[in-house]
Amino acid sequence: MTEAPKTRDANGLPDFQVVAPTVEDLELAGRVLRKGGLVAFPTETVYGLGADATNDLAVANIFKAKDRPEFNPLIVHVQDEAQASEFAEFNDQAQALAHAFWPGALTLVLKRKADSKLSLMTTAGLDTVAVRVPAHPVAQALLTSSGVPIAAPSANRSGYVSPTLAIHVLMQFKDGQGVNLIIDGGACQVGLESTIVDVSGDTPTLLRPGGVSVEDIEAVVGPLAVHASEDVIAPGQLKSHYAPSIPLRINVSPEDREKGETLLTFGPDMPRRAAMNLSTSGDLSEAAANLFIMLRALDMPGIRGIAVVPIPEEGLGRAINDRLRRASAGTVTGGPPKASDPIGNIEI
Ligand code: TXA
Ligand code: MG
């Protein structure tokens, strides 16, 4: 992607532009965050839209940029456990999970320290905080250059699929919407959002399946409870508008494809005429990495709907099925969401 000239907005921050993760531009991005600007950056899961997690106004601008109808709590990204413990409390289970999976695609919901400097916008006033140490070298470099904890939801407008390429972010924020920089770090390796586990209470509870499998987490802390309630604390767990703009059906056998629908398949022995296959070898990690890219690619005029074949409900397949169920539950009509779209108040 070519670099645009570094023009400035009214606050002296760079105007919306895509940059490469050079040492110079990572320094610039760090300064932008410290000054209260917004930087979209790659993580190993999906691209995040970051702001200084201690700056109320900066975090409020994330919600504005995303058109997020409600102030949901955000994940705070930090360099390591030591930085996280400046504002969050780790019990034994939290420590065991952090040691096993950080840096990586696991978010822990922890008790927030009372004297924490985190913005109340970041935690939506809760006494817990969601924290993650990203493994992506560009995310780590940005954390180093900014020197601040970074609050970042996925870098999509509210209601649309998470971005796994810088171009996806660019397409979502066509008019800038207050985003200062997008750091292009290539494709996200995992391709699905992080797994969220609440370890703030006595029983570790799965709030959202994601890039680390439930099986791997249970091998460290034993069986996870699943948050079953359809309200409050786990917005990421609810059915939501989180969807391509055309209808999506799940668990469809190839022979049951309807006229005008295109097939999204998985594994060998699939009809060759299928438009796209998430993983011809049946590898769930590869399927996860391809999921959002393929959903976007199939979300085109002329295609009436997407029919997805059954995906095994194991390992990363659980997270893939979770995202597909949401996409099939709420289809936003008329392309990526606009401010006027009647979107739900639930966001993942
Ligand atoms: O992979 C990811 O997790 C990406 C990258 C950028 O790190 N981030 C991401 O953020 O998916 P977001 O905002 O799209 O999803 C965060 C989820 C939301 O459903 C939010 O409600 C939940 O985390 N969450 C945040 N803080 C929480 C808390 N204290 N208790 C319960 N849920 C929380
Ligand atoms: Mg999201």
GROMACS .gro file of C-alpha atoms and ligand atoms in nm:
model
  382
    1MET     CA    1   0.000   0.000   0.000
    2THR     CA    2   0.145   0.338  -0.088
    3GLU     CA    3   0.199   0.592   0.182
    4ALA     CA    4  -0.010   0.908   0.176
    5PRO     CA    5   0.151   1.242   0.262
    6LYS     CA    6   0.146   1.305   0.635
    7THR     CA    7  -0.105   1.588   0.650
    8ARG     CA    8  -0.228   1.703   0.993
    9ASP     CA    9  -0.574   1.736   1.141
   10ALA     CA   10  -0.688   2.025   1.361
   11ASN     CA   11  -0.517   1.871   1.667
   12GLY     CA   12  -0.184   1.836   1.491
   13LEU     CA   13  -0.231   1.460   1.458
   14PRO     CA   14  -0.178   1.292   1.123
   15ASP     CA   15  -0.482   1.274   0.897
   16PHE     CA   16  -0.620   0.930   0.814
   17GLN     CA   17  -0.347   0.733   0.638
   18VAL     CA   18  -0.200   0.387   0.603
   19VAL     CA   19   0.160   0.339   0.711
   20ALA     CA   20   0.404   0.049   0.709
   21PRO     CA   21   0.541  -0.075   1.042
   22THR     CA   22   0.876   0.100   1.002
   23VAL     CA   23   1.066   0.213   1.312
   24GLU     CA   24   0.987   0.574   1.221
   25ASP     CA   25   0.615   0.521   1.172
   26LEU     CA   26   0.584   0.305   1.484
   27GLU     CA   27   0.735   0.597   1.677
   28LEU     CA   28   0.484   0.828   1.511
   29ALA     CA   29   0.198   0.591   1.599
   30GLY     CA   30   0.318   0.582   1.961
   31ARG     CA   31   0.310   0.963   1.972
   32VAL     CA   32  -0.036   0.968   1.817
   33LEU     CA   33  -0.165   0.739   2.092
   34ARG     CA   34   0.001   0.940   2.368
   35LYS     CA   35  -0.161   1.257   2.229
   36GLY     CA   36  -0.507   1.100   2.233
   37GLY     CA   37  -0.536   0.989   1.870
   38LEU     CA   38  -0.663   0.664   1.718
   39VAL     CA   39  -0.438   0.402   1.558
   40ALA     CA   40  -0.559   0.084   1.389
   41PHE     CA   41  -0.301  -0.189   1.425
   42PRO     CA   42  -0.258  -0.559   1.351
   43THR     CA   43  -0.275  -0.825   1.618
   44GLU     CA   44  -0.247  -1.199   1.559
   45THR     CA   45  -0.627  -1.228   1.598
   46VAL     CA   46  -0.781  -0.933   1.409
   47TYR     CA   47  -0.696  -0.565   1.354
   48GLY     CA   48  -0.772  -0.347   1.656
   49LEU     CA   49  -0.870   0.022   1.673
   50GLY     CA   50  -0.652   0.150   1.954
   51ALA     CA   51  -0.651   0.445   2.190
   52ASP     CA   52  -0.469   0.524   2.513
   53ALA     CA   53  -0.670   0.322   2.768
   54THR     CA   54  -0.612   0.590   3.033
   55ASN     CA   55  -0.755   0.875   2.822
   56ASP     CA   56  -1.136   0.915   2.843
   57LEU     CA   57  -1.168   1.138   2.540
   58ALA     CA   58  -0.950   0.916   2.321
   59VAL     CA   59  -1.149   0.607   2.420
   60ALA     CA   60  -1.477   0.791   2.358
   61ASN     CA   61  -1.350   0.862   2.007
   62ILE     CA   62  -1.321   0.486   1.944
   63PHE     CA   63  -1.696   0.448   2.003
   64LYS     CA   64  -1.762   0.746   1.779
   65ALA     CA   65  -1.545   0.610   1.498
   66LYS     CA   66  -1.710   0.270   1.518
   67ASP     CA   67  -2.066   0.404   1.544
   68ARG     CA   68  -2.098   0.177   1.842
   69PRO     CA   69  -2.444   0.235   1.981
   70GLU     CA   70  -2.345   0.156   2.339
   71PHE     CA   71  -2.038   0.198   2.548
   72ASN     CA   72  -1.933  -0.166   2.582
   73PRO     CA   73  -1.619  -0.237   2.783
   74LEU     CA   74  -1.304  -0.272   2.574
   75ILE     CA   75  -1.007  -0.507   2.590
   76VAL     CA   76  -0.690  -0.345   2.724
   77HIS     CA   77  -0.375  -0.457   2.540
   78VAL     CA   78  -0.052  -0.460   2.735
   79GLN     CA   79   0.309  -0.568   2.682
   80ASP     CA   80   0.319  -0.831   2.952
   81GLU     CA   81   0.172  -0.954   3.279
   82ALA     CA   82   0.376  -0.699   3.474
   83GLN     CA   83   0.207  -0.409   3.293
   84ALA     CA   84  -0.134  -0.575   3.338
   85SER     CA   85  -0.079  -0.607   3.712
   86GLU     CA   86  -0.050  -0.229   3.738
   87PHE     CA   87  -0.429  -0.214   3.706
   88ALA     CA   88  -0.561  -0.572   3.739
   89GLU     CA   89  -0.546  -0.842   4.005
   90PHE     CA   90  -0.427  -1.191   3.917
   91ASN     CA   91  -0.548  -1.488   4.121
   92ASP     CA   92  -0.387  -1.832   4.079
   93GLN     CA   93  -0.605  -1.929   3.785
   94ALA     CA   94  -0.542  -1.601   3.607
   95GLN     CA   95  -0.171  -1.646   3.657
   96ALA     CA   96  -0.175  -2.002   3.527
   97LEU     CA   97  -0.366  -1.895   3.214
   98ALA     CA   98  -0.143  -1.593   3.155
   99HIS     CA   99   0.168  -1.809   3.181
  100ALA     CA  100   0.026  -2.069   2.946
  101PHE     CA  101  -0.119  -1.844   2.674
  102TRP     CA  102   0.037  -1.497   2.685
  103PRO     CA  103   0.139  -1.351   2.456
  104GLY     CA  104  -0.151  -1.484   2.251
  105ALA     CA  105  -0.519  -1.498   2.161
  106LEU     CA  106  -0.658  -1.520   2.515
  107THR     CA  107  -0.828  -1.232   2.694
  108LEU     CA  108  -0.867  -1.255   3.071
  109VAL     CA  109  -1.139  -1.068   3.260
  110LEU     CA  110  -0.981  -0.975   3.593
  111LYS     CA  111  -1.069  -0.765   3.897
  112ARG     CA  112  -0.975  -0.406   3.833
  113LYS     CA  113  -0.752  -0.244   4.093
  114ALA     CA  114  -0.937   0.034   4.271
  115ASP     CA  115  -0.661   0.289   4.213
  116SER     CA  116  -0.619   0.200   3.846
  117LYS     CA  117  -0.548   0.479   3.600
  118LEU     CA  118  -0.770   0.320   3.335
  119SER     CA  119  -1.036   0.540   3.185
  120LEU     CA  120  -1.387   0.455   3.302
  121MET     CA  121  -1.482   0.460   2.935
  122THR     CA  122  -1.247   0.166   2.880
  123THR     CA  123  -1.411  -0.054   3.142
  124ALA     CA  124  -1.763   0.090   3.104
  125GLY     CA  125  -1.756   0.154   3.477
  126LEU     CA  126  -1.726  -0.218   3.566
  127ASP     CA  127  -1.506  -0.332   3.852
  128THR     CA  128  -1.348  -0.585   3.618
  129VAL     CA  129  -1.121  -0.531   3.319
  130ALA     CA  130  -1.051  -0.743   3.011
  131VAL     CA  131  -0.678  -0.771   2.938
  132ARG     CA  132  -0.471  -0.928   2.665
  133VAL     CA  133  -0.102  -0.948   2.573
  134PRO     CA  134  -0.094  -0.965   2.193
  135ALA     CA  135   0.174  -1.177   2.027
  136HIS     CA  136   0.194  -0.979   1.703
  137PRO     CA  137   0.534  -0.804   1.678
  138VAL     CA  138   0.376  -0.485   1.542
  139ALA     CA  139   0.128  -0.471   1.831
  140GLN     CA  140   0.416  -0.527   2.073
  141ALA     CA  141   0.625  -0.257   1.905
  142LEU     CA  142   0.334  -0.013   1.929
  143LEU     CA  143   0.290  -0.091   2.299
  144THR     CA  144   0.660  -0.020   2.348
  145SER     CA  145   0.667   0.302   2.146
  146SER     CA  146   0.349   0.442   2.304
  147GLY     CA  147   0.431   0.341   2.659
  148VAL     CA  148   0.058   0.329   2.740
  149PRO     CA  149  -0.193   0.042   2.774
  150ILE     CA  150  -0.399   0.034   2.454
  151ALA     CA  151  -0.778  -0.006   2.462
  152ALA     CA  152  -0.882  -0.165   2.133
  153PRO     CA  153  -1.195  -0.326   1.999
  154SER     CA  154  -1.185  -0.487   1.657
  155ALA     CA  155  -1.133  -0.217   1.392
  156ASN     CA  156  -1.469  -0.255   1.216
  157ARG     CA  157  -1.773  -0.030   1.214
  158SER     CA  158  -2.031  -0.161   1.456
  159GLY     CA  159  -2.215  -0.465   1.327
  160TYR     CA  160  -1.972  -0.578   1.060
  161VAL     CA  161  -1.717  -0.862   1.054
  162SER     CA  162  -1.377  -0.802   1.211
  163PRO     CA  163  -1.093  -0.695   0.981
  164THR     CA  164  -0.803  -0.931   0.917
  165LEU     CA  165  -0.626  -0.714   0.658
  166ALA     CA  166  -0.534  -0.343   0.662
  167ILE     CA  167  -0.746  -0.292   0.348
  168HIS     CA  168  -1.053  -0.413   0.544
  169VAL     CA  169  -0.991  -0.137   0.798
  170LEU     CA  170  -0.944   0.119   0.525
  171MET     CA  171  -1.273   0.016   0.363
  172GLN     CA  172  -1.459   0.043   0.696
  173PHE     CA  173  -1.342   0.396   0.775
  174LYS     CA  174  -1.366   0.550   0.431
  175ASP     CA  175  -1.393   0.907   0.557
  176GLY     CA  176  -1.142   0.863   0.834
  177GLN     CA  177  -1.403   0.893   1.111
  178GLY     CA  178  -1.131   1.026   1.341
  179VAL     CA  179  -0.887   0.741   1.280
  180ASN     CA  180  -0.538   0.889   1.243
  181LEU     CA  181  -0.329   0.593   1.130
  182ILE     CA  182  -0.370   0.238   1.006
  183ILE     CA  183  -0.055   0.031   1.046
  184ASP     CA  184  -0.042  -0.230   0.771
  185GLY     CA  185   0.102  -0.549   0.918
  186GLY     CA  186  -0.033  -0.791   0.658
  187ALA     CA  187  -0.283  -1.068   0.726
  188CYS     CA  188  -0.373  -1.167   1.083
  189GLN     CA  189  -0.247  -1.517   1.144
  190VAL     CA  190  -0.524  -1.645   1.372
  191GLY     CA  191  -0.806  -1.457   1.196
  192LEU     CA  192  -1.063  -1.484   1.479
  193GLU     CA  193  -1.098  -1.267   1.788
  194SER     CA  194  -0.944  -1.380   2.114
  195THR     CA  195  -1.108  -1.627   2.350
  196ILE     CA  196  -1.245  -1.442   2.656
  197VAL     CA  197  -1.236  -1.613   2.995
  198ASP     CA  198  -1.362  -1.443   3.311
  199VAL     CA  199  -1.132  -1.533   3.599
  200SER     CA  200  -1.248  -1.257   3.829
  201GLY     CA  201  -1.465  -1.494   4.034
  202ASP     CA  202  -1.426  -1.845   4.176
  203THR     CA  203  -1.507  -2.040   3.860
  204PRO     CA  204  -1.333  -1.959   3.531
  205THR     CA  205  -1.609  -1.881   3.283
  206LEU     CA  206  -1.603  -1.878   2.906
  207LEU     CA  207  -1.749  -1.552   2.776
  208ARG     CA  208  -1.650  -1.587   2.411
  209PRO     CA  209  -1.490  -1.877   2.222
  210GLY     CA  210  -1.200  -1.758   2.005
  211GLY     CA  211  -0.844  -1.806   1.890
  212VAL     CA  212  -0.734  -2.032   2.177
  213SER     CA  213  -0.941  -2.350   2.196
  214VAL     CA  214  -1.154  -2.429   2.499
  215GLU     CA  215  -0.987  -2.771   2.518
  216ASP     CA  216  -0.641  -2.610   2.556
  217ILE     CA  217  -0.768  -2.374   2.827
  218GLU     CA  218  -0.942  -2.654   3.019
  219ALA     CA  219  -0.617  -2.849   3.014
  220VAL     CA  220  -0.472  -2.571   3.234
  221VAL     CA  221  -0.760  -2.474   3.467
  222GLY     CA  222  -1.008  -2.758   3.438
  223PRO     CA  223  -1.367  -2.733   3.312
  224LEU     CA  224  -1.488  -2.385   3.223
  225ALA     CA  225  -1.833  -2.266   3.314
  226VAL     CA  226  -2.019  -2.109   3.024
  227HIS     CA  227  -2.199  -1.784   3.079
  228ALA     CA  228  -2.551  -1.883   2.980
  229SER     CA  229  -2.746  -1.568   3.051
  230GLU     CA  230  -2.847  -1.358   2.753
  231ASP     CA  231  -2.791  -1.032   2.931
  232VAL     CA  232  -2.532  -0.794   3.057
  233ILE     CA  233  -2.183  -0.903   3.130
  234ALA     CA  234  -2.086  -1.090   2.819
  235PRO     CA  235  -2.198  -0.889   2.521
  236GLY     CA  236  -1.953  -1.081   2.308
  237GLN     CA  237  -2.148  -1.394   2.383
  238LEU     CA  238  -2.484  -1.287   2.254
  239LYS     CA  239  -2.643  -1.337   1.918
  240SER     CA  240  -2.580  -1.023   1.727
  241HIS     CA  241  -2.574  -0.840   1.402
  242TYR     CA  242  -2.227  -0.933   1.307
  243ALA     CA  243  -2.274  -1.023   0.955
  244PRO     CA  244  -2.220  -0.988   0.586
  245SER     CA  245  -2.488  -0.786   0.408
  246ILE     CA  246  -2.642  -1.092   0.240
  247PRO     CA  247  -2.825  -1.378   0.417
  248LEU     CA  248  -2.611  -1.656   0.555
  249ARG     CA  249  -2.727  -2.010   0.633
  250ILE     CA  250  -2.524  -2.255   0.838
  251ASN     CA  251  -2.498  -2.636   0.852
  252VAL     CA  252  -2.609  -2.671   0.491
  253SER     CA  253  -2.516  -2.984   0.296
  254PRO     CA  254  -2.378  -2.899  -0.048
  255GLU     CA  255  -2.676  -3.068  -0.218
  256ASP     CA  256  -2.917  -2.842  -0.024
  257ARG     CA  257  -2.772  -2.520  -0.164
  258GLU     CA  258  -3.051  -2.297  -0.291
  259LYS     CA  259  -3.064  -2.111  -0.619
  260GLY     CA  260  -2.856  -1.793  -0.610
  261GLU     CA  261  -2.669  -1.903  -0.300
  262THR     CA  262  -2.297  -1.959  -0.305
  263LEU     CA  263  -2.135  -2.234  -0.101
  264LEU     CA  264  -1.866  -2.188   0.160
  265THR     CA  265  -1.719  -2.532   0.220
  266PHE     CA  266  -1.469  -2.702   0.448
  267GLY     CA  267  -1.253  -3.009   0.403
  268PRO     CA  268  -1.176  -3.246   0.117
  269ASP     CA  269  -1.446  -3.415  -0.092
  270MET     CA  270  -1.641  -3.094  -0.142
  271PRO     CA  271  -1.799  -3.009  -0.476
  272ARG     CA  272  -1.537  -2.850  -0.698
  273ARG     CA  273  -1.787  -2.583  -0.801
  274ALA     CA  274  -1.794  -2.446  -0.447
  275ALA     CA  275  -1.699  -2.080  -0.456
  276MET     CA  276  -1.462  -2.107  -0.163
  277ASN     CA  277  -1.326  -2.369   0.072
  278LEU     CA  278  -1.218  -2.261   0.422
  279SER     CA  279  -0.959  -2.540   0.429
  280THR     CA  280  -0.939  -2.814   0.170
  281SER     CA  281  -0.732  -3.027   0.409
  282GLY     CA  282  -0.988  -2.984   0.689
  283ASP     CA  283  -0.751  -2.784   0.911
  284LEU     CA  284  -0.956  -2.575   1.159
  285SER     CA  285  -0.675  -2.322   1.219
  286GLU     CA  286  -0.652  -2.255   0.847
  287ALA     CA  287  -1.033  -2.228   0.833
  288ALA     CA  288  -1.032  -1.972   1.116
  289ALA     CA  289  -0.769  -1.762   0.940
  290ASN     CA  290  -0.975  -1.768   0.618
  291LEU     CA  291  -1.322  -1.717   0.768
  292PHE     CA  292  -1.359  -1.338   0.768
  293ILE     CA  293  -1.164  -1.289   0.444
  294MET     CA  294  -1.390  -1.536   0.264
  295LEU     CA  295  -1.713  -1.398   0.415
  296ARG     CA  296  -1.612  -1.055   0.289
  297ALA     CA  297  -1.513  -1.185  -0.051
  298LEU     CA  298  -1.851  -1.358  -0.093
  299ASP     CA  299  -2.044  -1.054   0.029
  300MET     CA  300  -2.100  -0.916  -0.321
  301PRO     CA  301  -2.379  -0.789  -0.540
  302GLY     CA  302  -2.513  -1.075  -0.749
  303ILE     CA  303  -2.480  -1.332  -0.473
  304ARG     CA  304  -2.817  -1.386  -0.304
  305GLY     CA  305  -2.686  -1.565   0.002
  306ILE     CA  306  -2.408  -1.774   0.150
  307ALA     CA  307  -2.464  -2.137   0.253
  308VAL     CA  308  -2.198  -2.278   0.482
  309VAL     CA  309  -2.142  -2.651   0.521
  310PRO     CA  310  -2.123  -2.800   0.875
  311ILE     CA  311  -1.798  -2.724   1.060
  312PRO     CA  312  -1.688  -2.968   1.335
  313GLU     CA  313  -1.774  -2.836   1.684
  314GLU     CA  314  -1.427  -2.894   1.831
  315GLY     CA  315  -1.109  -2.690   1.885
  316LEU     CA  316  -1.123  -2.367   1.685
  317GLY     CA  317  -1.436  -2.506   1.515
  318ARG     CA  318  -1.633  -2.388   1.819
  319ALA     CA  319  -1.525  -2.029   1.766
  320ILE     CA  320  -1.587  -2.054   1.391
  321ASN     CA  321  -1.939  -2.188   1.454
  322ASP     CA  322  -2.001  -1.915   1.712
  323ARG     CA  323  -1.918  -1.644   1.456
  324LEU     CA  324  -2.122  -1.818   1.186
  325ARG     CA  325  -2.425  -1.848   1.416
  326ARG     CA  326  -2.409  -1.475   1.484
  327ALA     CA  327  -2.372  -1.397   1.116
  328SER     CA  328  -2.674  -1.612   1.035
  329ALA     CA  329  -2.879  -1.458   1.318
  330GLY     CA  330  -2.847  -1.099   1.214
  331THR     CA  331  -2.788  -0.986   0.863
  332VAL     CA  332  -2.745  -0.615   0.814
  333THR     CA  333  -2.900  -0.518   0.485
  334GLY     CA  334  -2.747  -0.285   0.232
  335GLY     CA  335  -2.373  -0.332   0.280
  336PRO     CA  336  -2.150  -0.227   0.565
  337PRO     CA  337  -2.345  -0.048   0.837
  338LYS     CA  338  -2.418   0.321   0.833
  339ALA     CA  339  -2.508   0.539   1.129
  340SER     CA  340  -2.874   0.507   1.042
  341ASP     CA  341  -2.879   0.125   1.034
  342PRO     CA  342  -3.097  -0.043   1.295
  343ILE     CA  343  -2.819  -0.245   1.450
  344GLY     CA  344  -2.837  -0.424   1.781
  345ASN     CA  345  -2.655  -0.305   2.087
  346ILE     CA  346  -2.435  -0.610   2.104
  347GLU     CA  347  -2.090  -0.611   1.963
  348ILE     CA  348  -1.812  -0.859   1.941
  349TXA     O1  349  -0.899  -1.053   1.942
  349TXA     C1  350  -0.958  -0.965   2.005
  349TXA     O2  351  -1.007  -0.984   2.116
  349TXA     C2  352  -0.968  -0.827   1.936
  349TXA     C3  353  -0.826  -0.771   1.923
  349TXA     C4  354  -0.823  -0.633   1.866
  349TXA     O3  355  -0.761  -0.778   2.047
  349TXA     N1  356  -1.052  -0.738   2.013
  349TXA     C5  357  -1.186  -0.754   2.021
  349TXA     O4  358  -1.248  -0.655   2.093
  349TXA     O5  359  -1.245  -0.846   1.970
  349TXA     P1  360  -1.406  -0.629   2.093
  349TXA     O6  361  -1.429  -0.499   2.161
  349TXA     O7  362  -1.458  -0.639   1.954
  349TXA     O8  363  -1.462  -0.742   2.184
  349TXA     C6  364  -1.434  -0.737   2.322
  349TXA     C7  365  -1.538  -0.810   2.400
  349TXA     C8  366  -1.674  -0.741   2.400
  349TXA     O9  367  -1.776  -0.835   2.377
  349TXA     C9  368  -1.683  -0.685   2.541
  349TXA    O10  369  -1.814  -0.676   2.585
  349TXA    C10  370  -1.603  -0.788   2.621
  349TXA    O11  371  -1.495  -0.816   2.535
  349TXA     N2  372  -1.553  -0.734   2.746
  349TXA    C11  373  -1.464  -0.634   2.763
  349TXA     N3  374  -1.446  -0.607   2.894
  349TXA    C12  375  -1.522  -0.692   2.962
  349TXA    C13  376  -1.549  -0.715   3.101
  349TXA     N4  377  -1.489  -0.643   3.197
  349TXA     N5  378  -1.637  -0.814   3.134
  349TXA    C14  379  -1.697  -0.887   3.037
  349TXA     N6  380  -1.678  -0.871   2.904
  349TXA    C15  381  -1.592  -0.774   2.867
  350MG      MG  382  -1.555  -0.661   1.773
   0.00000   0.00000   0.00000
